[in-house]
Short mmCIF file of C-alpha atoms and ligand atoms in Angstrom, two decimals:
data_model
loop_
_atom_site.label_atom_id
_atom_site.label_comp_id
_atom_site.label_asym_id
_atom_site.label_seq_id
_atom_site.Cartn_x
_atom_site.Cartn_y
_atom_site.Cartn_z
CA UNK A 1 189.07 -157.49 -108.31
CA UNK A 2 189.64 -155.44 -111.40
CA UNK A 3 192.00 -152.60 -111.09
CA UNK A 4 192.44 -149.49 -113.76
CA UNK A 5 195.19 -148.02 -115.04
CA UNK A 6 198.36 -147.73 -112.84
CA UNK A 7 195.65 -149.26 -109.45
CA UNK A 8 197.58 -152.15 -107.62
CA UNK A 9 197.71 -153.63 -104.28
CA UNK A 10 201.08 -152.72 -103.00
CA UNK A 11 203.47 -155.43 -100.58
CA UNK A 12 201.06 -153.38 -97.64
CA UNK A 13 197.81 -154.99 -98.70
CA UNK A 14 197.21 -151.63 -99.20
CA UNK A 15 195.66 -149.80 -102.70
CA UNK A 16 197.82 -148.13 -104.56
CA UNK A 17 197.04 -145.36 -107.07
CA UNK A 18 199.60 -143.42 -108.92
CA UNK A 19 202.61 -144.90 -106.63
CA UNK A 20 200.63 -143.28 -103.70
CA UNK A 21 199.41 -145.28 -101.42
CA UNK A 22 196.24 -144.66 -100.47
CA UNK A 23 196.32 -144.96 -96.49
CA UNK A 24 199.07 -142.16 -97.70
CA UNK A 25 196.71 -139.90 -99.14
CA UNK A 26 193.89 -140.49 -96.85
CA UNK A 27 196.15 -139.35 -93.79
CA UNK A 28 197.34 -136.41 -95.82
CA UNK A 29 194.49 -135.04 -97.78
CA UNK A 30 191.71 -136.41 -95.37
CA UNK A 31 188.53 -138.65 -96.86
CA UNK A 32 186.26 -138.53 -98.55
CA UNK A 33 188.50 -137.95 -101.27
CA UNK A 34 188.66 -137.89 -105.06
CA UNK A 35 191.58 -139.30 -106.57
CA UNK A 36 192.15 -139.14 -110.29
CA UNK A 37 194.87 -141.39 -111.87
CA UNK A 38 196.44 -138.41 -114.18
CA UNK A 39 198.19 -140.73 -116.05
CA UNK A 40 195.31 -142.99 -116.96
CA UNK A 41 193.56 -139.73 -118.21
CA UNK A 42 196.28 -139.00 -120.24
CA UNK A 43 196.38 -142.35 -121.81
CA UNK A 44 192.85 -142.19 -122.74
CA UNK A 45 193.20 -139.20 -124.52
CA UNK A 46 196.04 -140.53 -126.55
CA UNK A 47 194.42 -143.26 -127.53
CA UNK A 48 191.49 -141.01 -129.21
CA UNK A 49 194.21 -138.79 -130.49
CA UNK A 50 195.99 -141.90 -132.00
CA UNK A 51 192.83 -143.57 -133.16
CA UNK A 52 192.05 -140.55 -135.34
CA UNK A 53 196.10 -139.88 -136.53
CA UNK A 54 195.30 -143.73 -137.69
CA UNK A 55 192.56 -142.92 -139.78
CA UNK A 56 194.16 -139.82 -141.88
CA UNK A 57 191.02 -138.09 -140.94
CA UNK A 58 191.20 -134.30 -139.89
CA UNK A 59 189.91 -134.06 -136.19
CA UNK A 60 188.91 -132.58 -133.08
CA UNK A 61 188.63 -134.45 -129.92
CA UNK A 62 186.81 -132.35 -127.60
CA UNK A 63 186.73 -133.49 -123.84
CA UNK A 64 182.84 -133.19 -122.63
CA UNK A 65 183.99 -131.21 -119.69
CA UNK A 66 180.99 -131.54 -117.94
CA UNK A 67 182.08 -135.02 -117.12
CA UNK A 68 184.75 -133.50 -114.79
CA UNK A 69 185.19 -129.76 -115.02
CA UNK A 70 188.22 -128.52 -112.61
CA UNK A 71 191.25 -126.01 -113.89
CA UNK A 72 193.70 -128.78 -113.54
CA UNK A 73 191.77 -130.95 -116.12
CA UNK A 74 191.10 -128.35 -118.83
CA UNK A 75 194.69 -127.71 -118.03
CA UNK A 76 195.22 -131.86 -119.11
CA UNK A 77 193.17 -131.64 -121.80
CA UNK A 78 195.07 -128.39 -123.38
CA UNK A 79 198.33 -130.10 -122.83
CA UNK A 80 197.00 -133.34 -125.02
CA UNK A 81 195.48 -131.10 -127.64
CA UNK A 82 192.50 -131.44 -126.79
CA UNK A 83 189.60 -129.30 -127.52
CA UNK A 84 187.14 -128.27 -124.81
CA UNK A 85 182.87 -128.82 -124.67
CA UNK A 86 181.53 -126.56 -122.02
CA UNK A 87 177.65 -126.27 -121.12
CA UNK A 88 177.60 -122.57 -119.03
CA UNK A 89 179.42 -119.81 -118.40
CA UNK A 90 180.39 -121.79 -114.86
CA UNK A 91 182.49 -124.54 -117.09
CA UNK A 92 183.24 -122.18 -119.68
CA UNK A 93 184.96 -119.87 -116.95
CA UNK A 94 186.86 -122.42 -115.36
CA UNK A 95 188.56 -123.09 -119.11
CA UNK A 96 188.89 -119.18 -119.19
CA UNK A 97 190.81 -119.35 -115.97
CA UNK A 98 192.74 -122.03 -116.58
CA UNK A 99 193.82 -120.22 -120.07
CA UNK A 100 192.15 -123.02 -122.48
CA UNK A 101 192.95 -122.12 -125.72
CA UNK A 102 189.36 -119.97 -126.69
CA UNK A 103 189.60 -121.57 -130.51
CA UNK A 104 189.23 -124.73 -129.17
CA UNK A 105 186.29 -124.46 -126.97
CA UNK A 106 182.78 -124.92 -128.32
CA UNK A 107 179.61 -124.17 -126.45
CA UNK A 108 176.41 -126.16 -126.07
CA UNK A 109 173.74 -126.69 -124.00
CA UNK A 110 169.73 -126.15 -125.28
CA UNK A 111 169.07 -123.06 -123.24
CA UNK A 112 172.53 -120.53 -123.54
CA UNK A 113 171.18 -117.41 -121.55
CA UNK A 114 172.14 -113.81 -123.50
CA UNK A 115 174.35 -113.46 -120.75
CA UNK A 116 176.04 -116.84 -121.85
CA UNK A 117 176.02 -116.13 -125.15
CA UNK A 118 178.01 -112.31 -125.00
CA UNK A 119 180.55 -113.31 -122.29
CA UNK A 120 181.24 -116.84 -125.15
CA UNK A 121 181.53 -114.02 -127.88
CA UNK A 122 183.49 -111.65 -125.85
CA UNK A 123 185.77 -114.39 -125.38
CA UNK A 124 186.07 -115.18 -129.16
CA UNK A 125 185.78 -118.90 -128.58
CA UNK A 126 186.01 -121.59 -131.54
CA UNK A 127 182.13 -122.62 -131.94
CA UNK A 128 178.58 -122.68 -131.00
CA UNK A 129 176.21 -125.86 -131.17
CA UNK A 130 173.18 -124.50 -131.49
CA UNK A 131 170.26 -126.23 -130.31
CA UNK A 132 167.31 -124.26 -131.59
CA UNK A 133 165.52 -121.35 -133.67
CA UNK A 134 165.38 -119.40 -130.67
CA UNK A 135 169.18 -119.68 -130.52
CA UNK A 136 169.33 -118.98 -134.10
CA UNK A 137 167.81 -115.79 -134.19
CA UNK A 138 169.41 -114.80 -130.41
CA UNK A 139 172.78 -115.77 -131.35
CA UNK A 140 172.77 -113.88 -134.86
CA UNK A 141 171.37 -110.47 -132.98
CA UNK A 142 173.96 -110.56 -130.35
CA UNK A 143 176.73 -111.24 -132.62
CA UNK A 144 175.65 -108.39 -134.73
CA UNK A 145 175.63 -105.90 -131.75
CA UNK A 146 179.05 -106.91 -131.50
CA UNK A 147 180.11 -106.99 -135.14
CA UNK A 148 181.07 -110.28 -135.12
CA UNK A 149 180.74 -113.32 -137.04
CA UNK A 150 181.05 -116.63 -135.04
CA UNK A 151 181.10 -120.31 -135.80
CA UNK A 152 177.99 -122.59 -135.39
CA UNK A 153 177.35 -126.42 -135.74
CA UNK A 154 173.84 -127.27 -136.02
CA UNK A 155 172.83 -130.00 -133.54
CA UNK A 156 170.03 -132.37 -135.38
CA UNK A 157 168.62 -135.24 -133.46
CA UNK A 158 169.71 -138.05 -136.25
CA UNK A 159 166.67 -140.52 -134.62
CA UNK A 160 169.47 -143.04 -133.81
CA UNK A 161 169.11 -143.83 -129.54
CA UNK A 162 171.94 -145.90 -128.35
CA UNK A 163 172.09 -146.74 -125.18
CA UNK A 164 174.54 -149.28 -123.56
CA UNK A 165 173.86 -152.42 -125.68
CA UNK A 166 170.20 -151.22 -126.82
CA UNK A 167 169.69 -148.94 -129.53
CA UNK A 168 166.54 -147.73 -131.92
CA UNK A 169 166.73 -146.20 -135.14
CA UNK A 170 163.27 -144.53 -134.88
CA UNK A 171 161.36 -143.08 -132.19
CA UNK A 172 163.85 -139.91 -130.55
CA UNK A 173 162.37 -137.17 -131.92
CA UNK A 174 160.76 -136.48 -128.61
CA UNK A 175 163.78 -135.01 -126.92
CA UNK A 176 164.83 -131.88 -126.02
CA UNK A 177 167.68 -131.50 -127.77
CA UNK A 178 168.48 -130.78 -131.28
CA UNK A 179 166.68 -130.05 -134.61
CA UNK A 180 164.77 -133.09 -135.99
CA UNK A 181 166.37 -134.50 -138.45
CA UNK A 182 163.25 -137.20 -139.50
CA UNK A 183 160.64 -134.11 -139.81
CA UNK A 184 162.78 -131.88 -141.59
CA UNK A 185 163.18 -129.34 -138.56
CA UNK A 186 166.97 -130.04 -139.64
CA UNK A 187 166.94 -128.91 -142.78
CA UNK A 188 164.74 -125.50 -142.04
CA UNK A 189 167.35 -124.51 -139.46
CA UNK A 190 170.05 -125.10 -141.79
CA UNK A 191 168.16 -122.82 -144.21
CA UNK A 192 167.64 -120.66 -141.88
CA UNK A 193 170.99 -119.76 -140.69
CA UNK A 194 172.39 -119.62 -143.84
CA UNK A 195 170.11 -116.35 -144.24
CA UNK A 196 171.31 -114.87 -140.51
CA UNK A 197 174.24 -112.57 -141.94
CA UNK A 198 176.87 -113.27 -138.77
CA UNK A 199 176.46 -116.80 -138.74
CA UNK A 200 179.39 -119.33 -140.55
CA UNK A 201 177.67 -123.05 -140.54
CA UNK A 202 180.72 -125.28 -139.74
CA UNK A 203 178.72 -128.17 -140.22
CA UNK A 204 175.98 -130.48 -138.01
CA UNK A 205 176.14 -132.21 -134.24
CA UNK A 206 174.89 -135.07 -133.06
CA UNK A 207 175.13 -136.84 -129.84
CA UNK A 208 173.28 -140.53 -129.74
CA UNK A 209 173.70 -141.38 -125.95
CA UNK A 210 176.02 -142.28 -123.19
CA UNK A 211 177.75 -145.85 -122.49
CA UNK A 212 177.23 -147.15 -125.26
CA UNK A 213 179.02 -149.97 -125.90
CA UNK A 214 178.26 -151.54 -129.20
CA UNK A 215 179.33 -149.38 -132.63
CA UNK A 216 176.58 -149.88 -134.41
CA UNK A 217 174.80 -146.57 -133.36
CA UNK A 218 177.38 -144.92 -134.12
CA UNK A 219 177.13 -146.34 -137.77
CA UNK A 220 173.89 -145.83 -137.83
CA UNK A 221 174.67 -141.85 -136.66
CA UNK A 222 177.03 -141.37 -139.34
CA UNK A 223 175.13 -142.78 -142.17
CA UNK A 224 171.77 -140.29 -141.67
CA UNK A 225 174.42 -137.37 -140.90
CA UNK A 226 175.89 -138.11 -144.06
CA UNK A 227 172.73 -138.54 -146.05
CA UNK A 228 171.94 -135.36 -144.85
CA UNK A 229 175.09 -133.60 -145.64
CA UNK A 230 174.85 -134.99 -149.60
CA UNK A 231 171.44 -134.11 -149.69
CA UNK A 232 172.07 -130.17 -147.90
CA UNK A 233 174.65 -129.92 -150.75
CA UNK A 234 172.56 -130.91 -153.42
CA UNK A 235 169.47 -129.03 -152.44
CA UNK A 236 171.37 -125.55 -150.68
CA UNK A 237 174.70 -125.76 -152.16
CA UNK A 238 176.25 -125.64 -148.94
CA UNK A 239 179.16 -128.09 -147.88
CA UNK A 240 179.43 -129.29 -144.57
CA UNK A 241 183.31 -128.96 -143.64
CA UNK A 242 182.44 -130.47 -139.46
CA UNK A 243 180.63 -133.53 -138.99
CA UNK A 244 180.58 -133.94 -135.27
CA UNK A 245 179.45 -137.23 -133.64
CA UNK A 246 179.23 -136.53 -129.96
CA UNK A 247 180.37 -138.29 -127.21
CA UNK A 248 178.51 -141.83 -125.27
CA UNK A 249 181.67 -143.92 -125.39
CA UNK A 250 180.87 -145.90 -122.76
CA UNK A 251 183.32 -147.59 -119.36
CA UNK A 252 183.73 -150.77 -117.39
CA UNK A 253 182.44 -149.89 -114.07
CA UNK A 254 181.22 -153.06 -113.02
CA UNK A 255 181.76 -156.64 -114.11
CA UNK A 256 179.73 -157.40 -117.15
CA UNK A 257 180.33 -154.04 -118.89
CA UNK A 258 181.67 -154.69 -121.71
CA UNK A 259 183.03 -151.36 -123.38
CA UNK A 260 185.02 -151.57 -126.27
CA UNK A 261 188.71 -150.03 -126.96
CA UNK A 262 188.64 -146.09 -128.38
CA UNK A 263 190.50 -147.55 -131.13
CA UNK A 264 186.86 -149.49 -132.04
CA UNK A 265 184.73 -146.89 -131.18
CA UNK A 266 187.02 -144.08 -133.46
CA UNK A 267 187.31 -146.80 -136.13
CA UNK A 268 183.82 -147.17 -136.52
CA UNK A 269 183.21 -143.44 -136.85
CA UNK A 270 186.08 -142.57 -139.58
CA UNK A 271 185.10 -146.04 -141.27
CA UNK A 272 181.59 -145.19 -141.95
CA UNK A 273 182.30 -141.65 -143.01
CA UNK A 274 184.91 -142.23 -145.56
CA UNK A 275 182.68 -145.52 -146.75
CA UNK A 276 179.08 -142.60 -147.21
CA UNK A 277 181.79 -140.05 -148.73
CA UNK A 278 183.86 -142.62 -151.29
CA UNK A 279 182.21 -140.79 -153.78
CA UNK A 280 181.73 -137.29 -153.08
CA UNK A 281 182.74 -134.91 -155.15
CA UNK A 282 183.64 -132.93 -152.23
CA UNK A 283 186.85 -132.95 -149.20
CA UNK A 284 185.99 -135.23 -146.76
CA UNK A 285 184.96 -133.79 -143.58
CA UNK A 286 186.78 -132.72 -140.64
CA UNK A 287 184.85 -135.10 -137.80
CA UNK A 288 184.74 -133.85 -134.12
CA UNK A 289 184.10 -136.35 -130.84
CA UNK A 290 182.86 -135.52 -127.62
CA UNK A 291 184.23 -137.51 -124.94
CA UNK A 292 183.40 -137.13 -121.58
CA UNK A 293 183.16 -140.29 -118.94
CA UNK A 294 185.60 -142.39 -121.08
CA UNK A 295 188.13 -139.72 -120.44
CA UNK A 296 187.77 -139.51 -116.83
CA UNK A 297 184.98 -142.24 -115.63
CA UNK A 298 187.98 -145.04 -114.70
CA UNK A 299 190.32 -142.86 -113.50
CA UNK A 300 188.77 -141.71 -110.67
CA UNK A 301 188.64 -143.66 -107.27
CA UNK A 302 186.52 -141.56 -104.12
CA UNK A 303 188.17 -142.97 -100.93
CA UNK A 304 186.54 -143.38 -97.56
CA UNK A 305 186.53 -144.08 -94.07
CA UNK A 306 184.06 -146.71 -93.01
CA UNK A 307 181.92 -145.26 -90.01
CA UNK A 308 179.52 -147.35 -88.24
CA UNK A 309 177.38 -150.39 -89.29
CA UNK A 310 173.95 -152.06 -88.36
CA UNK A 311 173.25 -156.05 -88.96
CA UNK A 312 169.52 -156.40 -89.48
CA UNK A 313 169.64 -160.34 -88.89
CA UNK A 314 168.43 -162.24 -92.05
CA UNK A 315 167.95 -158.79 -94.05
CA UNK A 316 170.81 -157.21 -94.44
CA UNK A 317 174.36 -155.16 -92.72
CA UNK A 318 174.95 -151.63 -94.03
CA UNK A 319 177.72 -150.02 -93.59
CA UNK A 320 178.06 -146.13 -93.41
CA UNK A 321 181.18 -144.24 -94.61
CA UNK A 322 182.14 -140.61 -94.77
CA UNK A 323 180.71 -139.63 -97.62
CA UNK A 324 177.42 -140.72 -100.19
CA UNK A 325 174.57 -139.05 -102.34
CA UNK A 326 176.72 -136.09 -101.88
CA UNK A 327 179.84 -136.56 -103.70
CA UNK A 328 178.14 -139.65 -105.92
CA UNK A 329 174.50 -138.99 -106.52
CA UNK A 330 174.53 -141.61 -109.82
CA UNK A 331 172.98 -144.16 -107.70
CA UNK A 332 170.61 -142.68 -106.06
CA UNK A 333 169.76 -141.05 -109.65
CA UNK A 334 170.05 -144.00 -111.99
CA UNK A 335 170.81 -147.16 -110.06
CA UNK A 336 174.43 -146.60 -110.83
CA UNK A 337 176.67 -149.89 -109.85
CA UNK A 338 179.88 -149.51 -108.61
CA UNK A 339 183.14 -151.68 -107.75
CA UNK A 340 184.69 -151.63 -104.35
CA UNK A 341 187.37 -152.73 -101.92
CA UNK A 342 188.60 -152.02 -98.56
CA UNK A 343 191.50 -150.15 -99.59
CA UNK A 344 193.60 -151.06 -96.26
CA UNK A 345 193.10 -154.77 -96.61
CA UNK A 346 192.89 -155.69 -100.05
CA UNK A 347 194.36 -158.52 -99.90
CA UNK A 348 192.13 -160.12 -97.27
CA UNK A 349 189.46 -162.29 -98.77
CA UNK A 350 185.62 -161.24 -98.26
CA UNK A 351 183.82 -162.75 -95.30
CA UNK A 352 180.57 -161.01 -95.51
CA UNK A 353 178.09 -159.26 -97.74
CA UNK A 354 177.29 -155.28 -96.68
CA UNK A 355 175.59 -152.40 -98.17
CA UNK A 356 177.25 -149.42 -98.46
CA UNK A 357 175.17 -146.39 -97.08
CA UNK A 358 176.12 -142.53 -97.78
CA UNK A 359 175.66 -140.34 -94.51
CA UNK A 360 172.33 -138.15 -95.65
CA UNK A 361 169.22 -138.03 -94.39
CA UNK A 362 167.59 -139.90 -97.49
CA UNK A 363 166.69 -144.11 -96.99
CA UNK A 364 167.72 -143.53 -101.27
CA UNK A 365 171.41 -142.47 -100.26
CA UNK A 366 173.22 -145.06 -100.86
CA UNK A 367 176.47 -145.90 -102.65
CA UNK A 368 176.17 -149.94 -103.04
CA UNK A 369 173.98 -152.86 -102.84
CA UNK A 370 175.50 -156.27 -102.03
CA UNK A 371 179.12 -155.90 -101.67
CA UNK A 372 182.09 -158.80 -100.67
CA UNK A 373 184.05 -157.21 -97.81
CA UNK A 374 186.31 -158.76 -95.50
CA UNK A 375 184.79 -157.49 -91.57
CA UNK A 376 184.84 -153.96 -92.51
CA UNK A 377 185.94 -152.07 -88.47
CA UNK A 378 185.24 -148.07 -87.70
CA UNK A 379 188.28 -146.36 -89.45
CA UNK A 380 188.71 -148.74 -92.15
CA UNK A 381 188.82 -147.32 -96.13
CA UNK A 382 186.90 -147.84 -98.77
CA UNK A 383 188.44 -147.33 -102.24
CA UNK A 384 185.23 -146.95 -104.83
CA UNK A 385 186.19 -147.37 -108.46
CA UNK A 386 185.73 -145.55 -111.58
CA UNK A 387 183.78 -141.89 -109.81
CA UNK A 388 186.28 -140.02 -112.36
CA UNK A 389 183.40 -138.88 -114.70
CA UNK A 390 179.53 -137.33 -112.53
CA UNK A 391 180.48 -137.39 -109.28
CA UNK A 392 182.43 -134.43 -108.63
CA UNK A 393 180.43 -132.76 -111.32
CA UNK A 394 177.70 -133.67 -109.67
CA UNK A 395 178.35 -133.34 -106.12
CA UNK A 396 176.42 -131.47 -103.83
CA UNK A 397 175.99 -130.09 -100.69
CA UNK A 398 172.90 -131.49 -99.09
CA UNK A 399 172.68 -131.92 -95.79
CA UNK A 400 175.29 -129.03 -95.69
CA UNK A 401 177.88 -131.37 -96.07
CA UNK A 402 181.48 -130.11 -97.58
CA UNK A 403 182.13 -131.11 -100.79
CA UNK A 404 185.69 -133.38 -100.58
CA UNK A 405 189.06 -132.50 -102.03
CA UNK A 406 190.22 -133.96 -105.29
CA UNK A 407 193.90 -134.84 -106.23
CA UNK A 408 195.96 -135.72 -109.18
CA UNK A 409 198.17 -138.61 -108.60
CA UNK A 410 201.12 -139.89 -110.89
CA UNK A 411 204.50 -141.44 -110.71
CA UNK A 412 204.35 -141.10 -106.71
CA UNK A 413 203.05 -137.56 -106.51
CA UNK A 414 200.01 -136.35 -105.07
CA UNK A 415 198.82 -132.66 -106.04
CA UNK A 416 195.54 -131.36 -104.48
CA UNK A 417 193.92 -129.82 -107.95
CA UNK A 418 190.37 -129.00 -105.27
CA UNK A 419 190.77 -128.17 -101.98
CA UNK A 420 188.56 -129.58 -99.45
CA UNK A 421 185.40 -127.41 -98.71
CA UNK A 422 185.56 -125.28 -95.11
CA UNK A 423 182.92 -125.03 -93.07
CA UNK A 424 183.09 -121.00 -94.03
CA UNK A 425 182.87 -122.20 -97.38
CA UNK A 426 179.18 -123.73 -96.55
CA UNK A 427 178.08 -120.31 -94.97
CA UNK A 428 179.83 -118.27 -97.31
CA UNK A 429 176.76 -117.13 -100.01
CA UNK A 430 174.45 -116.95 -96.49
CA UNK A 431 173.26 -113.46 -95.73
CA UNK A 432 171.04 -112.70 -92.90
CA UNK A 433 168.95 -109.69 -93.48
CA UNK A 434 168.84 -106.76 -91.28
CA UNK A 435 164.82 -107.01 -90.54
CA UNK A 436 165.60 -110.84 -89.31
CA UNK A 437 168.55 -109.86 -86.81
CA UNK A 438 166.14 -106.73 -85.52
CA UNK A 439 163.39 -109.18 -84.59
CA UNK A 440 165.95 -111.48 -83.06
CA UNK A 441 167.05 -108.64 -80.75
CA UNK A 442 163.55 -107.61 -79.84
CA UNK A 443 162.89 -110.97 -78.36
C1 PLP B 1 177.00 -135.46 -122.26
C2 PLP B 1 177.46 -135.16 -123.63
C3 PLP B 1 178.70 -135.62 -124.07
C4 PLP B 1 179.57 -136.54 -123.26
O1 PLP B 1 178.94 -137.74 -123.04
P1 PLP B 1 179.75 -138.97 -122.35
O2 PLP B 1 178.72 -140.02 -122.24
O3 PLP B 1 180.20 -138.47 -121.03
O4 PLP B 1 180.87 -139.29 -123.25
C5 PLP B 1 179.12 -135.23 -125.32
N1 PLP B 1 178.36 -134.42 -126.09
C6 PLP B 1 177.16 -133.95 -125.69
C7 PLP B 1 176.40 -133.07 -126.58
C8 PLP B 1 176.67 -134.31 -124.46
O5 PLP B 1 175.48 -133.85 -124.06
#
């Protein structure tokens, strides 16, 4: 069994997370339930924070908050130093509320609505990746109306794919992010915005992939950005001071992932940009990351309570907890694998192979193929590893079904940082019109 960060089996038999024991925190807080190792988050961000000190660079590391975006974490991530990605005015209100530093929070996504864009400018936050000439043009009127002059990163799509341990250096144009860098859409938006009057290009953004394991992508990133950078300076005259690589770092979530430490990753990066810059005639870039499930992913652990079962002789036994598709979709969407144990009895050695199966109404909801469980009884847990990063992001409420409470664990404590949904919560947006309750009366 392979347990993250502060995760042991206590004298109990019993998982332990934080000092808490989870039978604890189930009786307490209820199940399904989110629990997020705090201190394991706040290792990981050291270590990129480290990693970078290390390498004399200038930096940001900006947490990919989409990963996991709750107050309580954006309030994490300001206390590391941290800077902030957010994707809609949803995430980029919840760093609002939870009083994120604004000059630290940069904006993406490929589609920022005007309404997006103002409330961002009102706010005065640090940067905009902009994805496209529509943005461009949208981004430079709206800033005028407002006298302002903001911040931008272009985001090019370097035609480097990584993906786990496969990558390709040709071939990603077709995507729907970014300006090409291959068929010079990259170098007409950079030429573009540098003739839009409230626009200050910071520098380019790209973004290769998610768990990725291997650095060579990364290498292979850097070096086109960098070409690019030389040859923008030689051909516009204009110096790229931000070089950001994105996020993609990827996590051990089941045996035979092989992720490498941040240190390797970070390395890699601030290697292969002072090895393209050695000799530039120009400072060396400040270079940005974009971490998002290696800051959370294996921190998180969704507990439930085992429900009922059915043994198909010769085919197969599911087992049915609490929870499912709801508060992890990732299988369902990707054939996610996960890690699990029966969190009351982990020290009792597996007698049987099970499938675990969400609650929906949906043959596709389910949480895990082929598991080693002792006899799993009605009311037992099960602890499932490393849901820190997409699943409470992602959760939903299909079937109508309340999305669970999350809580930050450390040194013993437990702190509910989400509260579990109420049923008032699920009716809550519902509105019956008046013309539907007449016709109900006439009846
Ligand atoms: C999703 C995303 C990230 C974070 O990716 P992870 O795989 O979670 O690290 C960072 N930057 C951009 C632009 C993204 O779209």
């Amino acid at each position: 069994m392979y347990l993250h960060g502060t995760s042991k089996i206590n004298a109990n038999g019993h998982l332990e997370i934080g000092g808490n024991d989870v039978t604890d925190l189930a009786k307490e807080f209820g199940t399904p339930l989110y629990i997020v190792d705090e201190s394991l988050v706040r290792q990981r961000a050291r270590e990129y924070v480290e990693a970078f000190k290390a390498s004399g660079l200038k930096f940001q590391v900006a947490y990919a908050s989409k990963a996991f975006s709750v107050m309580a974490m954006c309030v994490i991530a300001e206390q590391e130093g941290l800077s902030l990605d957010v994707v809609s005015d949803g995430e980029l209100f919840t760093a609002l509320q939870a009083g994120f530093p604004v000059e630290r929070i940069h904006f993406h996504g490929n589609n920022k609505t005007p309404d997006e864009i103002n409330m961002a400018l009102d706010a005065g936050i640090g940067c905009f990746v902009v994805d496209n000439f529509d943005e461009l043009a949208l981004l430079n009127a709206l800033a005028g109306d407002k006298g302002k002059k903001v911040n931008v990163l272009l985001r090019i799509t370097p035609g480097v794919e990584a993906h786990t341990h496969d990558y390709i250096s040709t071939g990603q144009q077709d995507s729907k992010f970014g300006f090409d860098l291959g068929n010079g859409a990259a170098k007409q938006a950079i030429e573009e915005a540098m003739k839009l009057d409230n626009l200050v290009i910071l520098g380019v953004h790209s973004h290769i992939g998610s768990q990725i394991f291997e650095v060579e992508g990364f290498r292979m990133a850097v070096d086109k950005v960098a070409q690019f950078a030389v040859s923008i300076r030689a051909e516009l005259g204009l110096t790229f001071k931000v070089i950001n690589l994105g996020g993609g770092f990827g996590i051990r979530y089941v045996e035979g992932d092989t992720p490498l430490p941040v240190s390797e990753y970070v390395g890699a990066i601030t290697d292969a940009i002072k090895a393209n810059f050695a000799n530039a005639e120009f400072p060396l870039p400040e270079i940005w990351v974009e971490p998002g499930r290696s800051m959370v992913g294996d921190a998180g652990t969704t507990l439930y309570t085992v429900g009922t079962s059915k043994n198909i002789p010769g085919v197969r036994k599911y087992i049915a907890v609490d929870g499912g598709m709801t508060d992890n979709p990732r299988p369902a969407l990707y054939q996610s694998r996960y890690e699990a144990v029966l969190a009351n009895r982990a020290n009792e050695a597996a007698e049987e192979t099970v499938s675990i199966a969400g609650k929906c109404c949906e043959s596709g909801d389910m949480l895990i193929w082929d598991l080693e469980l002792p006899k799993a009884d009605n009311g037992d847990l099960l602890a499932v590893f490393c849901t820190g990063a997409y699943n409470y992001a992602m959760a939903s409420n299909y079937n109508r079904i309340r999305r669970p409470a999350v809580v930050f664990v450390k040194d013993g404590q437990a702190d509910l940082v989400v509260k579990r949904e109420s049923l008032d919560n699920i009716v809550c947006n519902d509105v019956i019109p008046a013309r539907l309750q007449k016709s109900t009366l006439a009846k």
